[in-house]
Amino acid sequence: VGGAHNKTIASLHMDSWRTEMIAEINRINQVLPNTPADEKTESIKRWVDSVIDGMDHYKAEHHRYVKEAVTLLELALWKAKLAEKDENFAEGRTKKVKVDAESVRKEKRVTCGADTVI
């Protein structure tokens, strides 16, 4: 595995993914010497397809993990923003202030209270 392939493999999220893809890439060195000459082209095509399918699978998994992490981050930021607003409306205030706090909280549920959306 060399050059650009090293970067691609190194970019995989998990060690097990990297290990599996390195093994798949190196597999051709085990298969090709024992493959009859008239079957080598087809064997190489299947191997290339297998490597590409593996990378596509791991890219999709990586995307799923990133999306999940972004969702968790957004929820944490939303919760922190709500807590910040709730602190501004501390107990002991008048009923109107409590109603205002509830309406602000309702609005923040919709707008998330964020100035920036990730």
mmCIF file of N, CA and C in Angstrom:
data_model
loop_
_atom_site.group_PDB
_atom_site.id
_atom_site.type_symbol
_atom_site.label_atom_id
_atom_site.label_comp_id
_atom_site.label_asym_id
_atom_site.label_seq_id
_atom_site.Cartn_x
_atom_site.Cartn_y
_atom_site.Cartn_z
ATOM 1 N N VAL A 1 0.875 -1.174 0.000
ATOM 2 C CA VAL A 1 0.000 0.000 0.000
ATOM 3 C C VAL A 1 0.906 1.216 0.000
ATOM 4 N N GLY A 2 0.717 2.092 -0.982
ATOM 5 C CA GLY A 2 1.614 3.218 -1.045
ATOM 6 C C GLY A 2 0.920 4.508 -1.412
ATOM 7 N N GLY A 3 1.637 5.610 -1.233
ATOM 8 C CA GLY A 3 1.205 6.930 -1.667
ATOM 9 C C GLY A 3 -0.175 7.339 -1.222
ATOM 10 N N ALA A 4 -1.017 7.634 -2.195
ATOM 11 C CA ALA A 4 -2.373 8.123 -1.933
ATOM 12 C C ALA A 4 -3.194 7.099 -1.166
ATOM 13 N N HIS A 5 -2.900 5.822 -1.387
ATOM 14 C CA HIS A 5 -3.654 4.781 -0.684
ATOM 15 C C HIS A 5 -3.415 4.854 0.821
ATOM 16 N N ASN A 6 -2.174 5.183 1.213
ATOM 17 C CA ASN A 6 -1.874 5.314 2.642
ATOM 18 C C ASN A 6 -2.736 6.380 3.283
ATOM 19 N N LYS A 7 -2.906 7.527 2.624
ATOM 20 C CA LYS A 7 -3.733 8.609 3.159
ATOM 21 C C LYS A 7 -5.186 8.171 3.276
ATOM 22 N N THR A 8 -5.671 7.488 2.238
ATOM 23 C CA THR A 8 -7.058 7.039 2.250
ATOM 24 C C THR A 8 -7.290 6.053 3.383
ATOM 25 N N ILE A 9 -6.424 5.082 3.521
ATOM 26 C CA ILE A 9 -6.559 4.086 4.582
ATOM 27 C C ILE A 9 -6.397 4.741 5.947
ATOM 28 N N ALA A 10 -5.436 5.650 6.083
ATOM 29 C CA ALA A 10 -5.202 6.326 7.362
ATOM 30 C C ALA A 10 -6.387 7.184 7.776
ATOM 31 N N SER A 11 -7.193 7.613 6.821
ATOM 32 C CA SER A 11 -8.332 8.469 7.139
ATOM 33 C C SER A 11 -9.518 7.684 7.699
ATOM 34 N N LEU A 12 -9.450 6.358 7.637
ATOM 35 C CA LEU A 12 -10.550 5.558 8.176
ATOM 36 C C LEU A 12 -10.655 5.753 9.682
ATOM 37 N N HIS A 13 -11.869 5.805 10.160
ATOM 38 C CA HIS A 13 -12.192 6.193 11.530
ATOM 39 C C HIS A 13 -11.692 5.208 12.589
ATOM 40 N N MET A 14 -11.775 3.926 12.315
ATOM 41 C CA MET A 14 -11.463 2.926 13.335
ATOM 42 C C MET A 14 -10.288 2.055 12.916
ATOM 43 N N ASP A 15 -9.513 1.616 13.907
ATOM 44 C CA ASP A 15 -8.370 0.742 13.630
ATOM 45 C C ASP A 15 -8.794 -0.529 12.909
ATOM 46 N N SER A 16 -9.917 -1.113 13.328
ATOM 47 C CA SER A 16 -10.373 -2.360 12.703
ATOM 48 C C SER A 16 -10.677 -2.150 11.226
ATOM 49 N N TRP A 17 -11.199 -0.983 10.880
ATOM 50 C CA TRP A 17 -11.474 -0.685 9.471
ATOM 51 C C TRP A 17 -10.171 -0.615 8.690
ATOM 52 N N ARG A 18 -9.181 0.099 9.269
ATOM 53 C CA ARG A 18 -7.882 0.221 8.593
ATOM 54 C C ARG A 18 -7.247 -1.153 8.408
ATOM 55 N N THR A 19 -7.276 -1.958 9.459
ATOM 56 C CA THR A 19 -6.677 -3.292 9.396
ATOM 57 C C THR A 19 -7.350 -4.147 8.326
ATOM 58 N N GLU A 20 -8.674 -4.108 8.292
ATOM 59 C CA GLU A 20 -9.409 -4.902 7.311
ATOM 60 C C GLU A 20 -9.112 -4.446 5.885
ATOM 61 N N MET A 21 -9.049 -3.146 5.656
ATOM 62 C CA MET A 21 -8.788 -2.652 4.306
ATOM 63 C C MET A 21 -7.353 -2.932 3.873
ATOM 64 N N ILE A 22 -6.404 -2.833 4.779
ATOM 65 C CA ILE A 22 -5.018 -3.169 4.432
ATOM 66 C C ILE A 22 -4.925 -4.646 4.053
ATOM 67 N N ALA A 23 -5.613 -5.491 4.825
ATOM 68 C CA ALA A 23 -5.614 -6.927 4.514
ATOM 69 C C ALA A 23 -6.252 -7.183 3.152
ATOM 70 N N GLU A 24 -7.348 -6.472 2.860
ATOM 71 C CA GLU A 24 -8.021 -6.657 1.562
ATOM 72 C C GLU A 24 -7.133 -6.177 0.412
ATOM 73 N N ILE A 25 -6.461 -5.078 0.620
ATOM 74 C CA ILE A 25 -5.566 -4.568 -0.430
ATOM 75 C C ILE A 25 -4.402 -5.528 -0.658
ATOM 76 N N ASN A 26 -3.866 -6.076 0.420
ATOM 77 C CA ASN A 26 -2.734 -7.003 0.296
ATOM 78 C C ASN A 26 -3.149 -8.395 -0.180
ATOM 79 N N ARG A 27 -4.430 -8.699 -0.121
ATOM 80 C CA ARG A 27 -4.926 -10.022 -0.514
ATOM 81 C C ARG A 27 -4.565 -10.365 -1.966
ATOM 82 N N ILE A 28 -4.526 -9.366 -2.813
ATOM 83 C CA ILE A 28 -4.222 -9.632 -4.229
ATOM 84 C C ILE A 28 -2.842 -10.274 -4.391
ATOM 85 N N ASN A 29 -1.920 -9.952 -3.478
ATOM 86 C CA ASN A 29 -0.573 -10.532 -3.545
ATOM 87 C C ASN A 29 -0.580 -12.030 -3.230
ATOM 88 N N GLN A 30 -1.593 -12.486 -2.511
ATOM 89 C CA GLN A 30 -1.720 -13.909 -2.185
ATOM 90 C C GLN A 30 -2.479 -14.654 -3.285
ATOM 91 N N VAL A 31 -3.459 -13.977 -3.868
ATOM 92 C CA VAL A 31 -4.346 -14.617 -4.838
ATOM 93 C C VAL A 31 -3.726 -14.666 -6.232
ATOM 94 N N LEU A 32 -3.161 -13.564 -6.658
ATOM 95 C CA LEU A 32 -2.704 -13.451 -8.050
ATOM 96 C C LEU A 32 -1.643 -14.477 -8.451
ATOM 97 N N PRO A 33 -0.647 -14.769 -7.631
ATOM 98 C CA PRO A 33 0.362 -15.749 -8.070
ATOM 99 C C PRO A 33 -0.221 -17.143 -8.348
ATOM 100 N N ASN A 34 -1.316 -17.478 -7.688
ATOM 101 C CA ASN A 34 -1.919 -18.804 -7.862
ATOM 102 C C ASN A 34 -3.066 -18.809 -8.868
ATOM 103 N N THR A 35 -3.317 -17.677 -9.501
ATOM 104 C CA THR A 35 -4.414 -17.556 -10.459
ATOM 105 C C THR A 35 -3.901 -17.865 -11.859
ATOM 106 N N PRO A 36 -4.622 -18.726 -12.598
ATOM 107 C CA PRO A 36 -4.217 -19.006 -13.986
ATOM 108 C C PRO A 36 -4.192 -17.721 -14.817
ATOM 109 N N ALA A 37 -3.318 -17.662 -15.781
ATOM 110 C CA ALA A 37 -3.105 -16.461 -16.583
ATOM 111 C C ALA A 37 -4.386 -15.959 -17.235
ATOM 112 N N ASP A 38 -5.220 -16.854 -17.719
ATOM 113 C CA ASP A 38 -6.439 -16.424 -18.403
ATOM 114 C C ASP A 38 -7.521 -15.924 -17.436
ATOM 115 N N GLU A 39 -7.309 -16.056 -16.133
ATOM 116 C CA GLU A 39 -8.277 -15.601 -15.130
ATOM 117 C C GLU A 39 -7.776 -14.386 -14.327
ATOM 118 N N LYS A 40 -6.554 -13.969 -14.596
ATOM 119 C CA LYS A 40 -5.966 -12.876 -13.811
ATOM 120 C C LYS A 40 -6.745 -11.571 -13.946
ATOM 121 N N THR A 41 -7.138 -11.218 -15.164
ATOM 122 C CA THR A 41 -7.864 -9.960 -15.380
ATOM 123 C C THR A 41 -9.160 -9.943 -14.581
ATOM 124 N N GLU A 42 -9.923 -11.020 -14.659
ATOM 125 C CA GLU A 42 -11.193 -11.103 -13.923
ATOM 126 C C GLU A 42 -10.943 -11.088 -12.408
ATOM 127 N N SER A 43 -9.897 -11.745 -11.984
ATOM 128 C CA SER A 43 -9.547 -11.775 -10.560
ATOM 129 C C SER A 43 -9.191 -10.367 -10.063
ATOM 130 N N ILE A 44 -8.450 -9.637 -10.844
ATOM 131 C CA ILE A 44 -8.077 -8.265 -10.476
ATOM 132 C C ILE A 44 -9.319 -7.375 -10.438
ATOM 133 N N LYS A 45 -10.217 -7.535 -11.405
ATOM 134 C CA LYS A 45 -11.452 -6.743 -11.415
ATOM 135 C C LYS A 45 -12.279 -6.999 -10.140
ATOM 136 N N ARG A 46 -12.424 -8.283 -9.780
ATOM 137 C CA ARG A 46 -13.184 -8.620 -8.561
ATOM 138 C C ARG A 46 -12.510 -8.024 -7.325
ATOM 139 N N TRP A 47 -11.181 -8.087 -7.308
ATOM 140 C CA TRP A 47 -10.440 -7.539 -6.165
ATOM 141 C C TRP A 47 -10.621 -6.027 -6.071
ATOM 142 N N VAL A 48 -10.498 -5.327 -7.199
ATOM 143 C CA VAL A 48 -10.689 -3.871 -7.214
ATOM 144 C C VAL A 48 -12.094 -3.522 -6.737
ATOM 145 N N ASP A 49 -13.095 -4.233 -7.242
ATOM 146 C CA ASP A 49 -14.479 -3.997 -6.808
ATOM 147 C C ASP A 49 -14.631 -4.211 -5.308
ATOM 148 N N SER A 50 -13.978 -5.244 -4.799
ATOM 149 C CA SER A 50 -14.047 -5.543 -3.370
ATOM 150 C C SER A 50 -13.431 -4.418 -2.535
ATOM 151 N N VAL A 51 -12.291 -3.904 -2.979
ATOM 152 C CA VAL A 51 -11.635 -2.802 -2.263
ATOM 153 C C VAL A 51 -12.513 -1.548 -2.304
ATOM 154 N N ILE A 52 -13.057 -1.233 -3.455
ATOM 155 C CA ILE A 52 -13.916 -0.049 -3.586
ATOM 156 C C ILE A 52 -15.174 -0.204 -2.746
ATOM 157 N N ASP A 53 -15.789 -1.385 -2.782
ATOM 158 C CA ASP A 53 -16.985 -1.627 -1.959
ATOM 159 C C ASP A 53 -16.674 -1.468 -0.476
ATOM 160 N N GLY A 54 -15.530 -1.979 -0.056
ATOM 161 C CA GLY A 54 -15.129 -1.848 1.350
ATOM 162 C C GLY A 54 -14.950 -0.393 1.757
ATOM 163 N N MET A 55 -14.279 0.364 0.911
ATOM 164 C CA MET A 55 -14.084 1.788 1.219
ATOM 165 C C MET A 55 -15.411 2.537 1.234
ATOM 166 N N ASP A 56 -16.289 2.232 0.287
ATOM 167 C CA ASP A 56 -17.605 2.875 0.266
ATOM 168 C C ASP A 56 -18.388 2.559 1.536
ATOM 169 N N HIS A 57 -18.307 1.315 1.965
ATOM 170 C CA HIS A 57 -18.998 0.910 3.199
ATOM 171 C C HIS A 57 -18.474 1.702 4.398
ATOM 172 N N TYR A 58 -17.162 1.783 4.524
ATOM 173 C CA TYR A 58 -16.586 2.482 5.673
ATOM 174 C C TYR A 58 -16.808 3.988 5.602
ATOM 175 N N LYS A 59 -16.836 4.544 4.409
ATOM 176 C CA LYS A 59 -17.166 5.976 4.271
ATOM 177 C C LYS A 59 -18.596 6.228 4.746
ATOM 178 N N ALA A 60 -19.515 5.340 4.375
ATOM 179 C CA ALA A 60 -20.918 5.488 4.800
ATOM 180 C C ALA A 60 -21.025 5.354 6.319
ATOM 181 N N GLU A 61 -20.304 4.409 6.886
ATOM 182 C CA GLU A 61 -20.309 4.242 8.348
ATOM 183 C C GLU A 61 -19.740 5.478 9.030
ATOM 184 N N HIS A 62 -18.655 6.004 8.478
ATOM 185 C CA HIS A 62 -18.042 7.212 9.036
ATOM 186 C C HIS A 62 -19.041 8.370 8.992
ATOM 187 N N HIS A 63 -19.721 8.525 7.871
ATOM 188 C CA HIS A 63 -20.713 9.590 7.724
ATOM 189 C C HIS A 63 -21.818 9.432 8.774
ATOM 190 N N ARG A 64 -22.249 8.186 9.001
ATOM 191 C CA ARG A 64 -23.293 7.933 9.992
ATOM 192 C C ARG A 64 -22.816 8.335 11.389
ATOM 193 N N TYR A 65 -21.576 7.991 11.728
ATOM 194 C CA TYR A 65 -21.029 8.366 13.039
ATOM 195 C C TYR A 65 -20.909 9.879 13.193
ATOM 196 N N VAL A 66 -20.457 10.544 12.144
ATOM 197 C CA VAL A 66 -20.325 12.007 12.197
ATOM 198 C C VAL A 66 -21.694 12.653 12.363
ATOM 199 N N LYS A 67 -22.670 12.164 11.617
ATOM 200 C CA LYS A 67 -24.022 12.710 11.713
ATOM 201 C C LYS A 67 -24.582 12.529 13.125
ATOM 202 N N GLU A 68 -24.351 11.370 13.707
ATOM 203 C CA GLU A 68 -24.807 11.109 15.078
ATOM 204 C C GLU A 68 -24.114 12.045 16.066
ATOM 205 N N ALA A 69 -22.813 12.257 15.888
ATOM 206 C CA ALA A 69 -22.068 13.145 16.781
ATOM 207 C C ALA A 69 -22.555 14.585 16.663
ATOM 208 N N VAL A 70 -22.840 15.024 15.451
ATOM 209 C CA VAL A 70 -23.345 16.387 15.243
ATOM 210 C C VAL A 70 -24.706 16.544 15.903
ATOM 211 N N THR A 71 -25.545 15.529 15.784
ATOM 212 C CA THR A 71 -26.861 15.578 16.422
ATOM 213 C C THR A 71 -26.721 15.695 17.933
ATOM 214 N N LEU A 72 -25.828 14.898 18.520
ATOM 215 C CA LEU A 72 -25.606 14.963 19.968
ATOM 216 C C LEU A 72 -25.068 16.332 20.384
ATOM 217 N N LEU A 73 -24.173 16.880 19.581
ATOM 218 C CA LEU A 73 -23.629 18.202 19.870
ATOM 219 C C LEU A 73 -24.731 19.257 19.810
ATOM 220 N N GLU A 74 -25.572 19.196 18.794
ATOM 221 C CA GLU A 74 -26.677 20.151 18.679
ATOM 222 C C GLU A 74 -27.613 20.058 19.878
ATOM 223 N N LEU A 75 -27.917 18.831 20.320
ATOM 224 C CA LEU A 75 -28.794 18.657 21.481
ATOM 225 C C LEU A 75 -28.149 19.217 22.745
ATOM 226 N N ALA A 76 -26.858 18.994 22.906
ATOM 227 C CA ALA A 76 -26.158 19.514 24.079
ATOM 228 C C ALA A 76 -26.146 21.043 24.072
ATOM 229 N N LEU A 77 -25.904 21.629 22.901
ATOM 230 C CA LEU A 77 -25.911 23.093 22.797
ATOM 231 C C LEU A 77 -27.299 23.655 23.061
ATOM 232 N N TRP A 78 -28.311 22.982 22.538
ATOM 233 C CA TRP A 78 -29.696 23.410 22.750
ATOM 234 C C TRP A 78 -30.029 23.368 24.235
ATOM 235 N N LYS A 79 -29.660 22.273 24.900
ATOM 236 C CA LYS A 79 -29.937 22.129 26.331
ATOM 237 C C LYS A 79 -29.196 23.199 27.133
ATOM 238 N N ALA A 80 -27.958 23.457 26.783
ATOM 239 C CA ALA A 80 -27.182 24.478 27.479
ATOM 240 C C ALA A 80 -27.802 25.863 27.287
ATOM 241 N N LYS A 81 -28.266 26.136 26.088
ATOM 242 C CA LYS A 81 -28.886 27.429 25.797
ATOM 243 C C LYS A 81 -30.190 27.583 26.581
ATOM 244 N N LEU A 82 -30.972 26.512 26.667
ATOM 245 C CA LEU A 82 -32.207 26.561 27.454
ATOM 246 C C LEU A 82 -31.902 26.784 28.931
ATOM 247 N N ALA A 83 -30.906 26.098 29.439
ATOM 248 C CA ALA A 83 -30.532 26.243 30.842
ATOM 249 C C ALA A 83 -30.061 27.677 31.114
ATOM 250 N N GLU A 84 -29.321 28.240 30.157
ATOM 251 C CA GLU A 84 -28.845 29.621 30.290
ATOM 252 C C GLU A 84 -30.024 30.586 30.377
ATOM 253 N N LYS A 85 -31.010 30.382 29.519
ATOM 254 C CA LYS A 85 -32.192 31.252 29.530
ATOM 255 C C LYS A 85 -32.997 31.064 30.812
ATOM 256 N N ASP A 86 -33.093 29.813 31.288
ATOM 257 C CA ASP A 86 -33.841 29.541 32.518
ATOM 258 C C ASP A 86 -33.199 30.217 33.722
ATOM 259 N N GLU A 87 -31.880 30.295 33.728
ATOM 260 C CA GLU A 87 -31.181 30.954 34.831
ATOM 261 C C GLU A 87 -31.531 32.439 34.894
ATOM 262 N N ASN A 88 -31.795 33.015 33.742
ATOM 263 C CA ASN A 88 -32.149 34.430 33.693
ATOM 264 C C ASN A 88 -33.514 34.696 34.320
ATOM 265 N N PHE A 89 -34.332 33.669 34.368
ATOM 266 C CA PHE A 89 -35.665 33.788 34.958
ATOM 267 C C PHE A 89 -35.702 32.992 36.254
ATOM 268 N N ALA A 90 -34.891 33.390 37.205
ATOM 269 C CA ALA A 90 -34.761 32.670 38.473
ATOM 270 C C ALA A 90 -36.072 32.692 39.251
ATOM 271 N N GLU A 91 -36.199 31.732 40.179
ATOM 272 C CA GLU A 91 -37.388 31.655 41.022
ATOM 273 C C GLU A 91 -37.517 32.911 41.864
ATOM 274 N N GLY A 92 -38.758 33.156 42.306
ATOM 275 C CA GLY A 92 -38.989 34.326 43.145
ATOM 276 C C GLY A 92 -39.469 35.523 42.360
ATOM 277 N N ARG A 93 -39.557 35.404 41.048
ATOM 278 C CA ARG A 93 -40.045 36.506 40.231
ATOM 279 C C ARG A 93 -41.562 36.431 40.153
ATOM 280 N N THR A 94 -42.169 37.400 39.558
ATOM 281 C CA THR A 94 -43.620 37.442 39.459
ATOM 282 C C THR A 94 -44.128 36.383 38.503
ATOM 283 N N LYS A 95 -45.442 36.135 38.544
ATOM 284 C CA LYS A 95 -46.043 35.136 37.673
ATOM 285 C C LYS A 95 -45.842 35.494 36.204
ATOM 286 N N LYS A 96 -45.909 36.774 35.866
ATOM 287 C CA LYS A 96 -45.713 37.192 34.475
ATOM 288 C C LYS A 96 -44.333 36.773 33.976
ATOM 289 N N VAL A 97 -43.344 36.907 34.824
ATOM 290 C CA VAL A 97 -41.995 36.522 34.434
ATOM 291 C C VAL A 97 -41.947 35.022 34.184
ATOM 292 N N LYS A 98 -42.668 34.236 35.023
ATOM 293 C CA LYS A 98 -42.688 32.787 34.817
ATOM 294 C C LYS A 98 -43.369 32.449 33.496
ATOM 295 N N VAL A 99 -44.428 33.134 33.170
ATOM 296 C CA VAL A 99 -45.104 32.920 31.890
ATOM 297 C C VAL A 99 -44.159 33.287 30.761
ATOM 298 N N ASP A 100 -43.444 34.404 30.914
ATOM 299 C CA ASP A 100 -42.466 34.797 29.897
ATOM 300 C C ASP A 100 -41.375 33.730 29.749
ATOM 301 N N ALA A 101 -40.943 33.194 30.877
ATOM 302 C CA ALA A 101 -39.908 32.155 30.833
ATOM 303 C C ALA A 101 -40.414 30.940 30.083
ATOM 304 N N GLU A 102 -41.667 30.577 30.306
ATOM 305 C CA GLU A 102 -42.238 29.431 29.602
ATOM 306 C C GLU A 102 -42.349 29.704 28.106
ATOM 307 N N SER A 103 -42.757 30.926 27.743
ATOM 308 C CA SER A 103 -42.875 31.245 26.314
ATOM 309 C C SER A 103 -41.500 31.282 25.656
ATOM 310 N N VAL A 104 -40.504 31.802 26.379
ATOM 311 C CA VAL A 104 -39.138 31.817 25.840
ATOM 312 C C VAL A 104 -38.662 30.381 25.638
ATOM 313 N N ARG A 105 -38.938 29.525 26.607
ATOM 314 C CA ARG A 105 -38.515 28.122 26.508
ATOM 315 C C ARG A 105 -39.201 27.448 25.303
ATOM 316 N N LYS A 106 -40.499 27.722 25.136
ATOM 317 C CA LYS A 106 -41.225 27.162 23.991
ATOM 318 C C LYS A 106 -40.603 27.631 22.677
ATOM 319 N N GLU A 107 -40.308 28.929 22.605
ATOM 320 C CA GLU A 107 -39.706 29.481 21.389
ATOM 321 C C GLU A 107 -38.343 28.843 21.138
ATOM 322 N N LYS A 108 -37.573 28.662 22.189
ATOM 323 C CA LYS A 108 -36.236 28.087 22.029
ATOM 324 C C LYS A 108 -36.309 26.647 21.561
ATOM 325 N N ARG A 109 -37.390 25.942 21.903
ATOM 326 C CA ARG A 109 -37.559 24.577 21.405
ATOM 327 C C ARG A 109 -37.663 24.579 19.883
ATOM 328 N N VAL A 110 -38.260 25.626 19.346
ATOM 329 C CA VAL A 110 -38.428 25.725 17.897
ATOM 330 C C VAL A 110 -37.168 26.252 17.238
ATOM 331 N N THR A 111 -36.635 27.327 17.759
ATOM 332 C CA THR A 111 -35.485 27.975 17.118
ATOM 333 C C THR A 111 -34.171 27.416 17.610
ATOM 334 N N CYS A 112 -34.218 26.627 18.672
ATOM 335 C CA CYS A 112 -33.032 26.022 19.273
ATOM 336 C C CYS A 112 -32.206 27.051 20.020
ATOM 337 N N GLY A 113 -32.567 28.294 19.925
ATOM 338 C CA GLY A 113 -31.826 29.329 20.636
ATOM 339 C C GLY A 113 -30.436 29.546 20.098
ATOM 340 N N ALA A 114 -30.157 28.975 18.970
ATOM 341 C CA ALA A 114 -28.810 29.065 18.420
ATOM 342 C C ALA A 114 -28.694 30.220 17.442
ATOM 343 N N ASP A 115 -27.552 30.875 17.492
ATOM 344 C CA ASP A 115 -27.262 31.906 16.520
ATOM 345 C C ASP A 115 -26.690 31.289 15.244
ATOM 346 N N THR A 116 -26.068 30.115 15.406
ATOM 347 C CA THR A 116 -25.446 29.437 14.293
ATOM 348 C C THR A 116 -25.955 28.013 14.239
ATOM 349 N N VAL A 117 -26.262 27.530 13.039
ATOM 350 C CA VAL A 117 -26.697 26.154 12.864
ATOM 351 C C VAL A 117 -25.560 25.390 12.221
ATOM 352 N N ILE A 118 -25.240 24.255 12.802
ATOM 353 C CA ILE A 118 -24.134 23.428 12.305
ATOM 354 C C ILE A 118 -24.640 22.559 11.171
#
